[in-house]
Structure formats: structure tokens, C-alpha cells
Amino acid sequence: MGDKDIVSKEIIGQLAAYLAIYLLDLPIDPDFQEAMGTEHQRIEDRRADLVVKLRDRGGKPFL
């Protein structure tokens, strides 16, 4: 899967370069590409449903 991701990034980079050259008339070198890191670490906080610890009248705790 990682190989396909690298290939697709190269193809998208070439496509972006050619769009800039032919549609926007920008002086872009189509052979130079540098992939910029756009990945960001994601922090997730996963919690279960509400759990309540109770105590019966005798003082014995239960969930």
C-alpha cells in the first residue's frame, strides 16, 4: 500500500506542475518536485460510555 501512495503523490505532483504550466502560464520546472509534509499528529481521546461506581445501603461498592 505504501508503494501506491508514493506513486500517486508523484502523479499528483506532475499533474499540478502541468496545470500550472499550461493553464496558468507559470514558469514552472516540471522535473522539480518536492513533497511537503502535510501530515499532522492526531491526538484522540476515546472514552467509554458513562460508568458509575455506586454503593448499596450496606456500604458495598459496585459498578
mmCIF file of N, CA and C in Angstrom:
data_model
loop_
_atom_site.group_PDB
_atom_site.id
_atom_site.type_symbol
_atom_site.label_atom_id
_atom_site.label_comp_id
_atom_site.label_asym_id
_atom_site.label_seq_id
_atom_site.Cartn_x
_atom_site.Cartn_y
_atom_site.Cartn_z
ATOM 1 N N MET A 1 0.824 -1.200 0.000
ATOM 2 C CA MET A 1 0.000 0.000 0.000
ATOM 3 C C MET A 1 0.860 1.252 0.000
ATOM 4 N N GLY A 2 2.004 1.210 0.689
ATOM 5 C CA GLY A 2 2.874 2.366 0.738
ATOM 6 C C GLY A 2 3.452 2.729 -0.614
ATOM 7 N N ASP A 3 3.754 1.717 -1.450
ATOM 8 C CA ASP A 3 4.284 1.985 -2.786
ATOM 9 C C ASP A 3 3.267 2.724 -3.637
ATOM 10 N N LYS A 4 2.023 2.340 -3.557
ATOM 11 C CA LYS A 4 0.976 3.003 -4.335
ATOM 12 C C LYS A 4 0.815 4.452 -3.891
ATOM 13 N N ASP A 5 0.971 4.701 -2.617
ATOM 14 C CA ASP A 5 0.827 6.060 -2.098
ATOM 15 C C ASP A 5 1.928 6.962 -2.642
ATOM 16 N N ILE A 6 3.159 6.452 -2.699
ATOM 17 C CA ILE A 6 4.276 7.233 -3.218
ATOM 18 C C ILE A 6 4.074 7.534 -4.694
ATOM 19 N N VAL A 7 3.634 6.529 -5.462
ATOM 20 C CA VAL A 7 3.401 6.721 -6.892
ATOM 21 C C VAL A 7 2.295 7.739 -7.120
ATOM 22 N N SER A 8 1.220 7.643 -6.356
ATOM 23 C CA SER A 8 0.115 8.585 -6.546
ATOM 24 C C SER A 8 0.540 10.009 -6.194
ATOM 25 N N LYS A 9 1.406 10.182 -5.201
ATOM 26 C CA LYS A 9 1.890 11.520 -4.861
ATOM 27 C C LYS A 9 2.717 12.097 -6.003
ATOM 28 N N GLU A 10 3.523 11.254 -6.657
ATOM 29 C CA GLU A 10 4.320 11.724 -7.789
ATOM 30 C C GLU A 10 3.428 12.131 -8.949
ATOM 31 N N ILE A 11 2.407 11.340 -9.226
ATOM 32 C CA ILE A 11 1.486 11.649 -10.322
ATOM 33 C C ILE A 11 0.735 12.944 -10.041
ATOM 34 N N ILE A 12 0.276 13.118 -8.830
ATOM 35 C CA ILE A 12 -0.445 14.347 -8.473
ATOM 36 C C ILE A 12 0.484 15.553 -8.575
ATOM 37 N N GLY A 13 1.744 15.378 -8.182
ATOM 38 C CA GLY A 13 2.709 16.469 -8.311
ATOM 39 C C GLY A 13 2.940 16.854 -9.764
ATOM 40 N N GLN A 14 3.077 15.854 -10.646
ATOM 41 C CA GLN A 14 3.240 16.131 -12.075
ATOM 42 C C GLN A 14 2.008 16.827 -12.635
ATOM 43 N N LEU A 15 0.847 16.354 -12.244
ATOM 44 C CA LEU A 15 -0.400 16.962 -12.711
ATOM 45 C C LEU A 15 -0.485 18.428 -12.282
ATOM 46 N N ALA A 16 -0.128 18.707 -11.034
ATOM 47 C CA ALA A 16 -0.158 20.088 -10.542
ATOM 48 C C ALA A 16 0.826 20.962 -11.313
ATOM 49 N N ALA A 17 2.014 20.417 -11.617
ATOM 50 C CA ALA A 17 3.003 21.188 -12.371
ATOM 51 C C ALA A 17 2.496 21.501 -13.770
ATOM 52 N N TYR A 18 1.928 20.523 -14.447
ATOM 53 C CA TYR A 18 1.442 20.752 -15.813
ATOM 54 C C TYR A 18 0.224 21.674 -15.843
ATOM 55 N N LEU A 19 -0.617 21.602 -14.831
ATOM 56 C CA LEU A 19 -1.729 22.557 -14.749
ATOM 57 C C LEU A 19 -1.199 23.982 -14.584
ATOM 58 N N ALA A 20 -0.185 24.134 -13.748
ATOM 59 C CA ALA A 20 0.396 25.461 -13.540
ATOM 60 C C ALA A 20 1.057 25.976 -14.814
ATOM 61 N N ILE A 21 1.701 25.082 -15.578
ATOM 62 C CA ILE A 21 2.387 25.495 -16.805
ATOM 63 C C ILE A 21 1.393 25.855 -17.899
ATOM 64 N N TYR A 22 0.480 24.940 -18.194
ATOM 65 C CA TYR A 22 -0.360 25.096 -19.381
ATOM 66 C C TYR A 22 -1.636 25.907 -19.147
ATOM 67 N N LEU A 23 -2.188 25.847 -17.967
ATOM 68 C CA LEU A 23 -3.417 26.603 -17.721
ATOM 69 C C LEU A 23 -3.154 27.986 -17.133
ATOM 70 N N LEU A 24 -2.156 28.073 -16.273
ATOM 71 C CA LEU A 24 -1.882 29.345 -15.600
ATOM 72 C C LEU A 24 -0.684 30.085 -16.182
ATOM 73 N N ASP A 25 0.004 29.485 -17.156
ATOM 74 C CA ASP A 25 1.188 30.090 -17.795
ATOM 75 C C ASP A 25 2.255 30.501 -16.785
ATOM 76 N N LEU A 26 2.462 29.667 -15.778
ATOM 77 C CA LEU A 26 3.501 29.941 -14.786
ATOM 78 C C LEU A 26 4.809 29.293 -15.230
ATOM 79 N N PRO A 27 5.943 29.943 -14.975
ATOM 80 C CA PRO A 27 7.234 29.370 -15.366
ATOM 81 C C PRO A 27 7.691 28.297 -14.369
ATOM 82 N N ILE A 28 7.094 27.140 -14.454
ATOM 83 C CA ILE A 28 7.360 26.048 -13.522
ATOM 84 C C ILE A 28 8.269 25.021 -14.195
ATOM 85 N N ASP A 29 9.243 24.502 -13.463
ATOM 86 C CA ASP A 29 10.071 23.396 -13.948
ATOM 87 C C ASP A 29 9.340 22.100 -13.605
ATOM 88 N N PRO A 30 8.816 21.369 -14.598
ATOM 89 C CA PRO A 30 8.023 20.177 -14.301
ATOM 90 C C PRO A 30 8.840 19.016 -13.743
ATOM 91 N N ASP A 31 10.174 19.090 -13.881
ATOM 92 C CA ASP A 31 11.014 17.995 -13.395
ATOM 93 C C ASP A 31 11.402 18.157 -11.935
ATOM 94 N N PHE A 32 11.160 19.329 -11.358
ATOM 95 C CA PHE A 32 11.488 19.545 -9.949
ATOM 96 C C PHE A 32 10.220 19.460 -9.119
ATOM 97 N N GLN A 33 10.225 18.524 -8.188
ATOM 98 C CA GLN A 33 9.106 18.392 -7.256
ATOM 99 C C GLN A 33 9.673 18.104 -5.877
ATOM 100 N N GLU A 34 9.085 18.705 -4.903
ATOM 101 C CA GLU A 34 9.440 18.413 -3.520
ATOM 102 C C GLU A 34 8.148 18.273 -2.743
ATOM 103 N N ALA A 35 7.918 17.081 -2.259
ATOM 104 C CA ALA A 35 6.695 16.837 -1.491
ATOM 105 C C ALA A 35 6.850 17.473 -0.118
ATOM 106 N N MET A 36 5.899 18.277 0.241
ATOM 107 C CA MET A 36 5.915 18.941 1.535
ATOM 108 C C MET A 36 5.109 18.105 2.520
ATOM 109 N N GLY A 37 5.612 17.963 3.711
ATOM 110 C CA GLY A 37 4.913 17.186 4.724
ATOM 111 C C GLY A 37 3.659 17.891 5.194
ATOM 112 N N THR A 38 2.549 17.246 5.018
ATOM 113 C CA THR A 38 1.289 17.831 5.478
ATOM 114 C C THR A 38 0.628 16.966 6.536
ATOM 115 N N GLU A 39 1.331 15.925 6.956
ATOM 116 C CA GLU A 39 0.755 15.052 7.967
ATOM 117 C C GLU A 39 0.900 15.704 9.333
ATOM 118 N N HIS A 40 -0.125 15.612 10.105
ATOM 119 C CA HIS A 40 -0.115 16.141 11.462
ATOM 120 C C HIS A 40 -0.486 15.017 12.418
ATOM 121 N N GLN A 41 0.173 15.009 13.541
ATOM 122 C CA GLN A 41 -0.157 14.015 14.543
ATOM 123 C C GLN A 41 -1.543 14.313 15.087
ATOM 124 N N ARG A 42 -2.332 13.271 15.159
ATOM 125 C CA ARG A 42 -3.689 13.447 15.667
ATOM 126 C C ARG A 42 -3.773 12.796 17.044
ATOM 127 N N ILE A 43 -4.311 13.533 17.958
ATOM 128 C CA ILE A 43 -4.485 13.023 19.313
ATOM 129 C C ILE A 43 -5.967 12.767 19.519
ATOM 130 N N GLU A 44 -6.262 11.552 19.860
ATOM 131 C CA GLU A 44 -7.661 11.193 20.078
ATOM 132 C C GLU A 44 -7.871 10.833 21.539
ATOM 133 N N ASP A 45 -8.986 11.219 22.024
ATOM 134 C CA ASP A 45 -9.381 10.867 23.382
ATOM 135 C C ASP A 45 -10.601 9.978 23.260
ATOM 136 N N ARG A 46 -10.407 8.710 23.519
ATOM 137 C CA ARG A 46 -11.524 7.776 23.403
ATOM 138 C C ARG A 46 -12.004 7.411 24.795
ATOM 139 N N ARG A 47 -13.280 7.511 24.960
ATOM 140 C CA ARG A 47 -13.861 7.200 26.263
ATOM 141 C C ARG A 47 -15.017 6.239 26.084
ATOM 142 N N ALA A 48 -15.221 5.442 27.084
ATOM 143 C CA ALA A 48 -16.345 4.510 27.068
ATOM 144 C C ALA A 48 -17.608 5.252 27.494
ATOM 145 N N ASP A 49 -18.698 4.546 27.429
ATOM 146 C CA ASP A 49 -19.938 5.118 27.948
ATOM 147 C C ASP A 49 -19.767 5.393 29.440
ATOM 148 N N LEU A 50 -20.658 6.164 29.965
ATOM 149 C CA LEU A 50 -20.587 6.548 31.365
ATOM 150 C C LEU A 50 -20.629 5.319 32.269
ATOM 151 N N VAL A 51 -19.658 5.243 33.145
ATOM 152 C CA VAL A 51 -19.601 4.175 34.143
ATOM 153 C C VAL A 51 -19.662 4.849 35.504
ATOM 154 N N VAL A 52 -20.558 4.373 36.333
ATOM 155 C CA VAL A 52 -20.759 4.981 37.643
ATOM 156 C C VAL A 52 -20.503 3.941 38.721
ATOM 157 N N LYS A 53 -19.708 4.320 39.680
ATOM 158 C CA LYS A 53 -19.478 3.448 40.822
ATOM 159 C C LYS A 53 -20.446 3.875 41.916
ATOM 160 N N LEU A 54 -21.258 2.951 42.353
ATOM 161 C CA LEU A 54 -22.261 3.224 43.382
ATOM 162 C C LEU A 54 -21.978 2.369 44.602
ATOM 163 N N ARG A 55 -22.736 2.636 45.624
ATOM 164 C CA ARG A 55 -22.590 1.862 46.852
ATOM 165 C C ARG A 55 -23.985 1.558 47.358
ATOM 166 N N ASP A 56 -24.199 0.311 47.705
ATOM 167 C CA ASP A 56 -25.520 -0.024 48.240
ATOM 168 C C ASP A 56 -25.620 0.468 49.676
ATOM 169 N N ARG A 57 -26.787 0.349 50.246
ATOM 170 C CA ARG A 57 -27.010 0.894 51.591
ATOM 171 C C ARG A 57 -26.178 0.206 52.654
ATOM 172 N N GLY A 58 -25.718 -0.982 52.318
ATOM 173 C CA GLY A 58 -24.858 -1.686 53.269
ATOM 174 C C GLY A 58 -23.410 -1.221 53.190
ATOM 175 N N GLY A 59 -23.079 -0.373 52.200
ATOM 176 C CA GLY A 59 -21.721 0.154 52.079
ATOM 177 C C GLY A 59 -20.865 -0.592 51.079
ATOM 178 N N LYS A 60 -21.443 -1.602 50.390
ATOM 179 C CA LYS A 60 -20.663 -2.378 49.444
ATOM 180 C C LYS A 60 -20.696 -1.685 48.073
ATOM 181 N N PRO A 61 -19.507 -1.327 47.497
ATOM 182 C CA PRO A 61 -19.494 -0.652 46.196
ATOM 183 C C PRO A 61 -19.719 -1.629 45.040
ATOM 184 N N PHE A 62 -20.303 -1.121 43.981
ATOM 185 C CA PHE A 62 -20.472 -1.897 42.750
ATOM 186 C C PHE A 62 -20.515 -0.937 41.572
ATOM 187 N N LEU A 63 -20.300 -1.474 40.359
ATOM 188 C CA LEU A 63 -20.325 -0.659 39.137
ATOM 189 C C LEU A 63 -21.646 -0.811 38.447
#
